[in-house]
């Protein structure tokens, strides 16, 4: 069996992955708060853990992996959106979940086995909160229930900071009812205009951190294999999850392996509305960037390195995928994978290395196009699909192709001018430029037909206008 190695944030080491139960590998990924469209950064953990999911299923068996990703559908941002629009909270969250599914489906991400909504697990959150109070790890004060951070000696090990260092570096106003500035909310009161549920501490709603602990326990058990998310969740969210879960179930490990993907930039700068470089996945999709192209750009960078989204990378990815789809045309996915690609992904999800291997395989196929390579093409296709590329139904964007009508009209005009002047220099130069941009030209007495080739380069075409 292939040995998978993963960098465990908790130990800060690359470790051989040994599941608790090889017949049921269990993985939890923190999902979105559903009040608005998913921005581009939200897509990175989805794609990273989708590749891990595909690898785990390949190594351990299709039916031997349980993948959970939650929806946070109780949150002050959701309440504010409902108050501002006058819409029921459930309508807002249902609509946003629908948007999220459509956008992540477009990126080729498989749906998790379970997608729990926080509001469906309030009872489990209340039970866990009560258990933490009973065990001396939480306390009730002024309608709130707070976790006592000092009661958990290992607090801060995930992020590598002591509680005193965290307090010294904090720049937040501390609520007067907290025993310690680092104590965090498990339950808080709700007024008449805010969503809430009955509890032993009065009508209220859960804090953010308790929901993932309660839902992962309900669906994966007290101990499971992998917990993941963006590096921005390492503290405080994941640190708090560990504290409350380990205190509620001290006999268990909670999550054995913690994986965190690094942050995303746009054209070398942090994505920000104030900088004008903030956009959603849907903005890109509606703007003509195919989901498969977005996915390939993400895979170019190792998940533990900061990723920079650029227009040049998107153009490069589109050109690559056009070539790969053409090379794989007619190939059969028989599940035979390139061992080198499997090994690269098993080495801490080295997607950049796996893509380099795919590029090499593609070059070999192109150089041997004159002979029968159906076996090699099948291996190439199956290996690309392990990365979530060249999936069935993901090639619809190719058929639409670029709009080349303006270039065709220009060719007709230049041809007519050349016939009249007997000077074909301008016509030949434009044809050469189109060919260099990867455009196939068919000219006859009835007109001009232009089509993109597998090497089509949208940037070069744009430079001709």
XYZ file of C-alpha atoms in Angstrom:
465
model
C 0.000 0.000 0.000
C 1.150 3.546 -0.765
C 2.417 5.362 2.329
C 0.873 8.824 2.701
C 2.890 11.451 4.557
C 1.272 14.648 5.826
C 2.650 17.673 7.656
C 0.851 17.713 10.996
C 0.468 21.288 12.228
C 0.178 20.048 15.794
C 3.597 18.290 15.794
C 5.189 20.491 13.097
C 6.525 17.369 11.409
C 5.842 15.440 8.242
C 4.476 12.115 9.468
C 3.406 8.822 7.964
C -0.380 8.773 8.013
C -1.809 5.811 9.921
C -5.628 5.948 10.161
C -7.386 4.867 13.321
C -9.514 2.504 11.237
C -8.253 1.880 7.665
C -11.768 0.790 6.726
C -13.185 4.188 7.767
C -10.747 7.072 7.373
C -12.445 10.151 8.867
C -11.800 13.759 7.852
C -13.393 17.056 8.924
C -12.998 20.405 7.155
C -14.298 23.689 8.539
C -16.835 25.041 6.075
C -18.277 28.478 5.295
C -20.491 30.878 7.201
C -23.429 31.104 4.828
C -24.506 34.695 4.421
C -22.810 35.683 1.140
C -20.940 34.367 -1.890
C -17.736 32.401 -1.321
C -14.695 34.542 -2.129
C -11.682 33.123 -3.933
C -9.779 32.413 -0.712
C -12.659 30.233 0.529
C -12.079 27.909 -2.419
C -8.493 27.016 -1.548
C -9.183 24.608 1.356
C -12.024 23.052 -0.646
C -9.663 22.190 -3.509
C -6.797 21.112 -1.223
C -8.947 18.716 0.763
C -10.717 17.485 -2.361
C -7.330 16.292 -3.665
C -6.626 14.663 -0.293
C -10.039 13.008 -0.411
C -9.315 11.566 -3.870
C -5.919 10.299 -2.703
C -7.345 8.701 0.448
C -10.069 6.973 -1.534
C -7.508 5.689 -4.038
C -5.247 4.294 -1.309
C -7.835 3.017 1.206
C -10.834 2.331 -1.023
C -13.705 4.339 -2.452
C -16.087 3.429 0.380
C -13.515 3.675 3.171
C -13.395 7.449 3.676
C -15.908 9.641 5.513
C -15.622 13.340 4.702
C -17.490 16.009 6.691
C -17.631 19.746 5.937
C -20.004 21.943 7.934
C -22.139 24.994 7.252
C -22.208 27.721 9.905
C -25.789 28.942 9.636
C -26.058 30.697 13.013
C -23.868 33.781 13.210
C -24.114 37.494 13.937
C -23.320 38.301 10.282
C -26.305 36.226 9.217
C -28.483 37.960 11.795
C -27.309 41.343 10.495
C -28.066 40.365 6.911
C -31.556 39.248 7.908
C -32.178 42.517 9.785
C -30.920 44.603 6.861
C -32.965 42.791 4.202
C -36.046 41.780 6.180
C -35.662 38.226 4.890
C -36.013 35.117 7.074
C -32.672 33.682 8.161
C -33.484 30.274 6.697
C -34.142 31.807 3.270
C -30.766 33.549 3.352
C -28.834 30.467 4.440
C -30.651 28.123 2.021
C -29.912 30.477 -0.860
C -26.267 30.888 0.141
C -25.750 27.124 0.499
C -27.169 26.717 -3.008
C -24.682 29.303 -4.312
C -21.839 27.562 -2.505
C -22.712 24.156 -3.942
C -22.910 25.541 -7.475
C -19.573 27.346 -7.175
C -17.663 24.446 -5.600
C -19.219 21.975 -8.073
C -17.862 24.173 -10.870
C -14.359 23.731 -9.399
C -14.657 19.950 -9.682
C -14.882 19.431 -5.914
C -16.729 16.324 -4.768
C -19.540 16.861 -2.281
C -18.676 15.656 1.259
C -20.427 12.627 2.705
C -22.000 14.878 5.348
C -22.646 18.625 5.309
C -24.100 19.363 8.745
C -25.772 22.680 9.434
C -25.018 24.143 12.847
C -28.700 24.795 13.561
C -29.403 21.065 13.289
C -26.954 20.306 16.128
C -27.944 22.829 18.794
C -28.940 20.044 21.195
C -25.492 18.451 20.909
C -23.851 21.839 21.537
C -25.988 22.391 24.640
C -25.088 18.901 25.893
C -21.352 19.458 25.365
C -21.502 22.863 27.050
C -23.265 21.362 30.066
C -20.665 18.591 30.209
C -17.825 21.128 30.221
C -19.462 23.003 33.104
C -19.911 19.764 35.049
C -16.227 18.867 34.584
C -15.040 22.274 35.758
C -13.862 23.537 32.346
C -16.569 26.155 31.804
C -18.582 28.596 33.891
C -21.830 30.538 33.591
C -21.860 34.307 34.079
C -24.378 36.996 33.157
C -26.260 34.710 30.761
C -23.067 33.559 29.049
C -21.182 30.292 29.323
C -17.427 30.665 28.922
C -14.668 28.106 28.537
C -11.988 28.376 31.222
C -8.786 28.367 29.172
C -6.549 27.981 32.244
C -8.247 24.649 32.981
C -6.633 23.110 29.881
C -2.815 23.044 30.270
C -2.216 22.231 26.573
C -3.974 25.359 25.335
C -1.806 27.042 22.698
C 0.155 23.985 21.547
C -1.411 23.979 18.071
C -0.414 27.575 17.379
C 2.791 27.382 19.414
C 1.993 30.175 21.867
C 1.494 30.323 25.609
C -1.648 31.812 27.100
C 0.361 34.619 28.714
C 1.960 35.499 25.364
C -1.468 35.563 23.747
C -2.777 37.933 26.408
C 0.264 40.196 26.061
C -0.237 40.427 22.321
C -4.019 40.875 22.401
C -5.529 44.210 21.424
C -9.160 43.506 22.144
C -11.524 44.842 24.742
C -12.069 42.186 27.392
C -15.609 41.600 28.651
C -15.787 42.349 32.404
C -17.495 39.059 33.185
C -14.534 36.950 31.956
C -12.310 35.336 34.568
C -9.414 35.411 32.083
C -9.015 37.534 28.949
C -8.524 34.390 26.816
C -11.701 32.633 27.971
C -14.071 32.179 25.036
C -17.827 31.935 24.584
C -19.648 28.614 24.430
C -23.149 30.073 24.775
C -24.468 33.648 24.696
C -27.897 35.199 25.293
C -30.246 36.242 22.490
C -32.708 39.109 22.676
C -36.218 38.960 21.244
C -35.031 40.058 17.779
C -32.153 37.567 17.522
C -32.347 33.881 16.705
C -32.093 31.738 19.809
C -32.850 28.402 21.447
C -33.837 27.366 24.937
C -31.045 26.122 27.199
C -30.321 25.637 30.924
C -28.727 29.115 30.839
C -31.654 30.862 29.192
C -32.621 31.558 25.625
C -29.526 32.045 23.511
C -27.287 30.760 20.760
C -23.959 28.926 20.589
C -20.556 30.492 20.226
C -18.759 29.797 16.981
C -16.165 27.291 18.213
C -18.482 24.809 19.950
C -20.350 23.944 16.759
C -17.458 22.132 15.040
C -16.627 20.159 18.186
C -20.236 19.037 18.563
C -20.781 18.191 14.891
C -17.485 16.331 14.426
C -18.197 14.265 17.541
C -21.703 13.425 16.349
C -20.590 12.380 12.858
C -17.016 11.121 13.308
C -16.727 10.196 16.984
C -14.584 11.454 19.845
C -11.402 10.605 17.900
C -10.925 10.904 14.153
C -8.071 11.131 11.698
C -7.776 14.524 10.000
C -9.027 18.026 10.742
C -8.306 20.848 8.329
C -8.882 24.417 7.286
C -7.137 27.612 6.331
C -4.198 28.809 8.404
C -6.351 31.735 9.549
C -8.425 29.238 11.555
C -5.475 27.808 13.468
C -6.018 30.398 16.180
C -8.409 30.877 17.788
C -10.924 28.545 16.162
C -8.969 25.300 15.989
C -7.132 25.969 19.239
C -10.507 26.377 20.942
C -11.933 23.269 19.293
C -9.073 21.196 20.692
C -9.529 22.610 24.191
C -13.258 22.027 24.471
C -13.249 18.620 22.707
C -10.327 17.218 24.712
C -11.850 18.454 27.967
C -15.271 17.027 27.134
C -13.731 13.666 26.107
C -10.352 13.404 27.897
C -10.002 9.735 26.970
C -9.962 10.583 23.250
C -7.509 12.214 20.823
C -10.027 14.448 19.019
C -8.188 14.984 15.665
C -4.861 13.200 15.272
C -3.623 15.135 12.222
C -4.137 18.848 11.650
C -3.650 20.266 8.147
C -3.696 23.969 7.301
C -3.442 25.602 3.906
C -1.736 28.980 3.571
C -3.453 32.191 2.540
C -4.217 33.564 -0.916
C -3.065 36.772 -2.578
C -4.156 38.442 -5.804
C -1.445 39.804 -8.110
C 1.026 39.838 -5.221
C -1.190 41.664 -2.726
C -3.529 40.578 0.041
C -7.068 40.259 -1.295
C -9.036 43.220 0.039
C -12.081 45.224 -0.940
C -10.182 48.414 -0.144
C -7.509 47.465 -2.697
C -10.093 46.648 -5.334
C -8.774 43.105 -5.807
C -11.472 41.252 -3.874
C -13.669 38.928 -5.872
C -15.793 35.845 -5.434
C -15.579 32.516 -7.185
C -18.781 33.452 -8.987
C -17.207 36.705 -10.220
C -14.527 34.652 -11.966
C -16.947 32.058 -13.333
C -19.337 34.675 -14.703
C -16.378 36.604 -16.090
C -15.441 33.676 -18.316
C -12.806 31.882 -16.217
C -13.763 28.176 -16.211
C -13.848 26.363 -12.891
C -11.305 23.839 -14.144
C -8.897 26.694 -14.879
C -9.363 28.076 -11.349
C -8.636 24.629 -9.929
C -5.447 24.185 -11.960
C -4.127 27.594 -10.865
C -4.660 26.596 -7.228
C -2.860 23.278 -7.713
C 0.241 25.014 -9.109
C 1.228 26.039 -5.558
C 1.824 23.675 -2.631
C -0.936 24.013 -0.057
C 1.465 25.064 2.724
C 2.825 27.988 0.684
C 1.073 31.331 0.137
C -0.658 31.303 -3.228
C -0.762 34.212 -5.665
C -3.671 34.370 -8.110
C -2.651 36.196 -11.298
C -4.202 36.698 -14.694
C -1.041 35.282 -16.285
C -1.414 32.041 -14.318
C -5.041 31.764 -15.398
C -4.057 32.173 -19.053
C -1.287 29.604 -18.639
C -3.715 27.165 -16.994
C -6.291 27.612 -19.762
C -3.720 26.931 -22.488
C -2.478 23.850 -20.607
C -5.961 22.425 -20.157
C -6.803 22.928 -23.840
C -3.745 20.844 -24.747
C -4.487 18.180 -22.163
C -8.134 17.804 -23.175
C -7.067 17.411 -26.819
C -4.421 14.810 -25.909
C -6.894 12.826 -23.789
C -9.661 12.886 -26.404
C -11.051 9.385 -26.824
C -9.023 7.970 -23.924
C -10.595 5.522 -21.474
C -10.256 6.002 -17.718
C -9.640 2.468 -16.510
C -8.307 3.530 -13.136
C -4.671 2.795 -13.990
C -2.626 5.622 -12.472
C 0.922 6.788 -12.978
C 2.843 5.612 -9.911
C 4.997 8.737 -9.920
C 1.988 11.021 -9.596
C 0.524 8.925 -6.789
C 3.846 9.046 -4.932
C 4.108 12.821 -5.358
C 0.618 13.394 -3.977
C 1.301 10.938 -1.155
C 4.266 13.138 -0.202
C 2.299 15.829 1.638
C 0.062 16.597 -1.358
C 2.818 17.772 -3.699
C 0.406 18.988 -6.359
C 3.031 21.161 -8.065
C 5.259 18.125 -8.526
C 2.333 16.049 -9.776
C 1.512 18.727 -12.357
C 5.133 18.714 -13.550
C 4.833 14.957 -14.029
C 1.594 15.435 -15.995
C 3.332 18.006 -18.209
C 6.078 15.455 -18.947
C 3.507 12.780 -19.776
C 1.702 15.227 -22.064
C 4.942 16.033 -23.916
C 5.581 12.325 -24.476
C 2.083 11.853 -25.856
C 2.422 14.841 -28.183
C 5.797 13.637 -29.483
C 4.357 10.194 -30.203
C 1.086 11.361 -31.697
C 1.583 9.281 -34.831
C 1.490 5.927 -33.018
C -1.203 4.212 -30.980
C -0.873 5.413 -27.387
C -4.300 4.436 -26.059
C -2.838 2.804 -22.918
C -0.626 5.801 -22.171
C -3.511 8.185 -22.836
C -5.696 6.240 -20.407
C -3.032 6.464 -17.688
C -2.633 10.188 -18.375
C -6.406 10.739 -18.094
C -6.779 8.670 -14.915
C -3.813 10.415 -13.301
C -5.170 13.875 -14.143
C -8.500 12.909 -12.598
C -6.756 12.022 -9.334
C -6.052 15.766 -9.184
C -9.660 16.572 -10.098
C -8.769 17.608 -13.661
C -10.234 16.400 -16.986
C -13.272 15.122 -15.082
C -16.374 13.990 -16.990
C -18.534 16.998 -17.823
C -15.795 19.511 -16.987
C -14.941 20.229 -20.638
C -18.066 22.201 -21.497
C -16.095 25.443 -21.503
C -13.991 24.166 -24.409
C -16.909 23.865 -26.814
C -17.881 27.477 -26.338
C -14.380 28.647 -27.233
C -13.285 32.245 -27.720
C -15.199 34.685 -29.890
C -13.090 34.962 -33.048
C -15.643 36.773 -35.188
C -13.736 40.082 -35.122
C -10.531 38.383 -36.244
C -12.385 36.539 -39.012
C -13.875 39.807 -40.280
C -10.427 41.419 -40.229
C -8.988 38.539 -42.258
C -11.732 38.937 -44.881
C -11.013 42.670 -45.121
C -7.269 42.170 -45.381
C -7.744 39.514 -48.048
C -9.969 41.796 -50.105
C -7.428 44.626 -49.780
C -4.581 42.278 -50.735
C -6.410 41.087 -53.845
C -6.999 44.663 -54.918
C -3.445 45.891 -54.231
C -1.565 42.645 -54.939
C 0.292 43.315 -51.662
C -0.178 40.360 -49.314
C 2.246 41.451 -46.582
C -0.388 42.681 -44.104
C -2.573 39.617 -44.675
C 0.323 37.197 -44.216
C 1.521 39.001 -41.084
C -1.917 38.826 -39.471
C -2.294 35.137 -40.388
C 1.123 34.437 -38.868
C 0.146 36.277 -35.672
C -3.101 34.307 -35.403
C -1.237 31.042 -35.891
C 1.256 32.060 -33.207
C -1.715 32.694 -30.864
C -2.903 29.128 -31.454
C -5.708 29.887 -33.922
C -6.461 27.419 -36.706
C -7.244 29.261 -39.981
C -9.387 27.892 -42.800
C -9.832 30.246 -45.756
C -11.692 29.530 -48.966
C -13.655 31.453 -51.543
C -16.800 31.253 -49.396
C -15.296 32.846 -46.312
C -13.054 32.350 -43.279
C -13.310 29.878 -40.385
C -11.255 30.297 -37.211
C -10.978 27.809 -34.339
C -8.775 27.625 -31.233
C -6.139 24.896 -31.253
C -4.929 23.067 -28.119
C -2.163 25.688 -27.897
C -4.541 28.658 -28.045
C -3.212 31.663 -26.093
C -5.856 34.252 -25.200
C -3.196 36.795 -24.172
C -1.520 36.728 -27.583
C -4.883 37.052 -29.285
C -5.799 40.056 -27.137
C -2.529 41.742 -28.106
C -3.626 41.705 -31.764
C -6.670 43.894 -31.187
